[in-house]
């Protein structure tokens, strides 16, 4: 159990925590826009932390670079899909949450 | 311990997702669940140490099929089915499902457990095949005949898809000058091309090859159809026809060539095998990309008014 192992485990756990928070957000937030926010923002950070944790254990630069490439591509695609879905929802007239609890 | 947890989670979630796909009321939910199930089964293939199948499952089974389903969904007007109209003969469903499961389980259990399969034989002749990856060696060299016929089947499938799909030049007018989607296309294209090229090249000594590369290129093509002015490829275009025929023609040429020098059909000399396989894979990639792209209809068909409505 080296320092590197511990560091990697900490990053992985933090990443998993962020992903969990994002998932809870998707399930609990009131409208499409809030849910998109929870999913794309928080999951990007969560995946980034997981990638950092994994690349600490990867053992080779090539593998670590590939992992970061995966993260980079996910960043691009989730940024775009978030905007596209939000705009499609806006175009269809999906209203935003007014800020009041119904129950 | 972790392995058991992971495999157990997969084994439980796959049938559960399949059940959910069949039982959701809303079509859009079913499509999303289907995509989720595809990703899970890609993971399952990866866990079964079949990365080639995992790649194809993720790219074709989930990515492209998901895109097709989503697109089809946008054509249909979703109506929530009434729950009363559901078939209530679930007893028969359960009986049939358990009978099928029983037969399949029996078929698996009667397989000889101590058989080594064909793996050792492939491994023994791998040096002659020209490639280092056993899957590529089997697909393009040892069983090249199967792959050749498969490509022919894909061509016929593309013909069928074009016969059914409406022919369109341009998907929609509103995406035309959209900065967002245009930028997405510009940013993704180099990555898609690089990845596809890498997959063809890596097929010689690792998981990858023409099918995976073609599927990824076709995915990029779907993005292009949806976001740029490029319409779906048209069968009437001479270039499209030649591109469709690249793979089969080259494969047939490579297959027939040994006949003239006294060899047998599809017999590659070990010295040239590596190069030949690479060239054939490149050509097949072009064909597979176009065939898969042909399946994707560009725009929603003109709405047909139901008979009788004023």
mmCIF file of C-alpha atoms in Angstrom, chain A residues 66 73 76-77 80 83-84 87 91, chain B residues 174 178 180-181 183-184 187 191 198:
data_model
loop_
_atom_site.group_PDB
_atom_site.id
_atom_site.type_symbol
_atom_site.label_atom_id
_atom_site.label_comp_id
_atom_site.label_asym_id
_atom_site.label_seq_id
_atom_site.Cartn_x
_atom_site.Cartn_y
_atom_site.Cartn_z
ATOM 1 C CA UNK A 66 -5.542 7.369 -23.467
ATOM 2 C CA UNK A 73 -13.890 13.455 -25.634
ATOM 3 C CA UNK A 76 -16.733 17.766 -25.571
ATOM 4 C CA UNK A 77 -19.670 15.502 -26.241
ATOM 5 C CA UNK A 80 -22.622 19.758 -26.740
ATOM 6 C CA UNK A 83 -26.827 22.398 -25.016
ATOM 7 C CA UNK A 84 -28.613 20.457 -27.747
ATOM 8 C CA UNK A 87 -32.434 23.736 -26.753
ATOM 9 C CA UNK A 91 -38.083 24.642 -28.629
ATOM 10 C CA UNK B 174 -33.321 24.614 -39.140
ATOM 11 C CA UNK B 178 -26.467 26.356 -36.526
ATOM 12 C CA UNK B 180 -23.441 24.684 -32.226
ATOM 13 C CA UNK B 181 -23.967 21.569 -34.328
ATOM 14 C CA UNK B 183 -18.874 23.216 -34.382
ATOM 15 C CA UNK B 184 -19.598 19.784 -32.939
ATOM 16 C CA UNK B 187 -14.484 19.123 -33.590
ATOM 17 C CA UNK B 191 -11.147 12.417 -33.754
ATOM 18 C CA UNK B 198 -6.333 3.409 -35.571
#
